[in-house]
Amino acid sequence: QVQLAESGGGLVHPGGSLRLSCAASGRSFSDYTMAWFRQAPGKERTFVATINWIGGITYLGDSVGRFTISRNNAKNILFLQMNNLKPEDTAVYYCAAGPKTSGILSKLSDFSAWGQGTQVTVSS
């Protein structure tokens, strides 16, 4: 079972940028479907972006054009570059690992391994 640890969160002004990282331990990182989810206070955890083992990528609609998901399989790291951040992006961001597939996974139940989360706060 892969273990995940996020980092890179923090406080940023509206319009600013952050780069989140998710370090993975365990075997066969390159085979996993990886994703980012987020959970705002008092709300459910929701999908942000996913990348599968062959590089197939899908984003939540509002993330398109602002967020970029990527992975470095040689270093077992998943990234989320977030630009033009808005106050509504404030949430705890989680990375998740799911099974190898050529399709797109985006439901919470698709993913079996989760990190502890990293807080992102967008405020002036």
Tab-separated table of C-alpha atoms in Angstrom:
chain	number	residue	atom	x	y	z
A	1	GLN	CA	0.000	0.000	0.000
A	2	VAL	CA	1.353	3.383	-0.962
A	3	GLN	CA	1.754	6.048	1.733
A	4	LEU	CA	1.272	9.717	0.889
A	5	ALA	CA	2.415	12.977	2.480
A	6	GLU	CA	1.413	16.427	1.214
A	7	SER	CA	3.332	19.662	1.631
A	8	GLY	CA	3.432	23.165	0.209
A	9	GLY	CA	0.248	24.671	1.598
A	10	GLY	CA	0.102	28.090	3.208
A	11	LEU	CA	-1.440	31.547	3.222
A	12	VAL	CA	-1.529	33.432	-0.066
A	13	HIS	CA	-3.213	36.593	-1.329
A	14	PRO	CA	-5.892	36.409	-4.030
A	15	GLY	CA	-4.235	36.123	-7.411
A	16	GLY	CA	-1.199	34.421	-5.915
A	17	SER	CA	0.269	30.980	-6.579
A	18	LEU	CA	1.186	27.878	-4.624
A	19	ARG	CA	2.732	24.561	-5.579
A	20	LEU	CA	1.599	21.547	-3.614
A	21	SER	CA	3.649	18.369	-3.464
A	22	CYS	CA	2.721	14.833	-2.494
A	23	ALA	CA	5.545	12.435	-1.706
A	24	ALA	CA	4.716	8.774	-2.122
A	25	SER	CA	6.423	5.797	-0.536
A	26	GLY	CA	6.022	2.221	-1.610
A	27	ARG	CA	6.349	0.334	-4.824
A	28	SER	CA	5.067	1.021	-8.318
A	29	PHE	CA	4.137	4.689	-7.897
A	30	SER	CA	4.086	5.074	-11.679
A	31	ASP	CA	1.202	2.587	-11.955
A	32	TYR	CA	-1.145	4.481	-9.679
A	33	THR	CA	-3.825	6.886	-10.690
A	34	MET	CA	-3.113	9.980	-8.604
A	35	ALA	CA	-5.460	12.796	-7.713
A	36	TRP	CA	-5.978	15.929	-5.682
A	37	PHE	CA	-9.115	16.574	-3.683
A	38	ARG	CA	-9.986	19.441	-1.364
A	39	GLN	CA	-12.273	20.015	1.570
A	40	ALA	CA	-13.452	23.446	2.609
A	41	PRO	CA	-14.713	24.049	6.166
A	42	GLY	CA	-18.139	22.542	6.651
A	43	LYS	CA	-18.219	21.052	3.162
A	44	GLU	CA	-17.659	17.670	1.588
A	45	ARG	CA	-14.351	16.609	0.083
A	46	THR	CA	-14.428	17.300	-3.657
A	47	PHE	CA	-12.391	16.364	-6.682
A	48	VAL	CA	-9.822	18.825	-8.059
A	49	ALA	CA	-7.663	17.002	-10.620
A	50	THR	CA	-6.369	13.570	-11.558
A	51	ILE	CA	-3.559	12.063	-13.614
A	52	ASN	CA	-3.382	8.406	-14.566
A	53	TRP	CA	-0.406	6.182	-15.312
A	54	ILE	CA	-0.241	7.164	-18.977
A	55	GLY	CA	-0.584	10.876	-18.268
A	56	GLY	CA	-4.305	11.245	-18.871
A	57	ILE	CA	-5.486	14.345	-16.998
A	58	THR	CA	-8.847	15.703	-15.912
A	59	TYR	CA	-9.651	18.809	-13.891
A	60	LEU	CA	-12.640	20.109	-11.991
A	61	GLY	CA	-14.206	22.759	-14.188
A	62	ASP	CA	-13.185	25.738	-12.088
A	63	SER	CA	-9.590	24.530	-11.993
A	64	VAL	CA	-9.137	24.525	-15.743
A	65	GLY	CA	-6.639	27.134	-16.811
A	66	ARG	CA	-5.536	27.860	-13.232
A	67	PHE	CA	-4.333	24.515	-11.833
A	68	THR	CA	-1.852	22.069	-13.315
A	69	ILE	CA	-1.413	18.516	-12.062
A	70	SER	CA	1.807	16.664	-12.845
A	71	ARG	CA	3.881	13.783	-11.581
A	72	ASN	CA	7.540	12.814	-11.404
A	73	ASN	CA	7.596	9.025	-11.422
A	74	ALA	CA	11.366	8.865	-10.971
A	75	LYS	CA	11.046	10.712	-7.642
A	76	ASN	CA	7.601	9.406	-6.607
A	77	ILE	CA	6.118	12.887	-6.335
A	78	LEU	CA	2.777	14.340	-7.388
A	79	PHE	CA	2.372	18.091	-7.869
A	80	LEU	CA	-0.418	20.615	-8.085
A	81	GLN	CA	0.564	24.042	-9.394
A	82	MET	CA	-2.147	26.534	-8.482
A	83	ASN	CA	-2.194	29.983	-10.072
A	84	ASN	CA	-4.578	32.926	-9.813
A	85	LEU	CA	-5.886	31.631	-6.513
A	86	LYS	CA	-9.264	32.796	-5.258
A	87	PRO	CA	-10.692	32.916	-1.711
A	88	GLU	CA	-13.030	30.082	-2.656
A	89	ASP	CA	-9.977	27.862	-3.201
A	90	THR	CA	-9.413	27.924	0.564
A	91	ALA	CA	-9.487	24.321	1.781
A	92	VAL	CA	-7.448	21.406	3.014
A	93	TYR	CA	-5.934	19.739	-0.034
A	94	TYR	CA	-5.452	15.985	-0.104
A	95	CYS	CA	-3.609	13.737	-2.503
A	96	ALA	CA	-4.951	10.284	-3.198
A	97	ALA	CA	-3.842	7.118	-4.967
A	98	GLY	CA	-6.067	4.788	-6.900
A	99	PRO	CA	-5.789	1.754	-9.172
A	100	LYS	CA	-4.026	1.602	-12.514
A	101	THR	CA	-6.444	2.483	-15.299
A	102	SER	CA	-6.430	4.060	-18.715
A	103	GLY	CA	-9.648	5.807	-17.834
A	104	ILE	CA	-10.362	8.734	-15.544
A	105	LEU	CA	-11.151	8.350	-11.850
A	106	SER	CA	-12.737	11.204	-9.929
A	107	LYS	CA	-14.913	9.787	-7.148
A	108	LEU	CA	-13.799	9.556	-3.531
A	109	SER	CA	-14.544	5.853	-3.553
A	110	ASP	CA	-12.152	5.296	-6.482
A	111	PHE	CA	-9.157	6.042	-4.246
A	112	SER	CA	-7.863	3.828	-1.467
A	113	ALA	CA	-4.854	5.733	-0.139
A	114	TRP	CA	-4.901	9.290	1.205
A	115	GLY	CA	-2.458	11.773	2.640
A	116	GLN	CA	-3.026	13.795	5.791
A	117	GLY	CA	-3.779	17.004	3.910
A	118	THR	CA	-2.215	20.447	3.636
A	119	GLN	CA	-4.031	23.710	4.373
A	120	VAL	CA	-4.363	26.330	1.650
A	121	THR	CA	-5.756	29.698	2.699
A	122	VAL	CA	-6.420	32.445	0.165
A	123	SER	CA	-7.100	35.742	1.859
A	124	SER	CA	-6.201	39.395	1.639
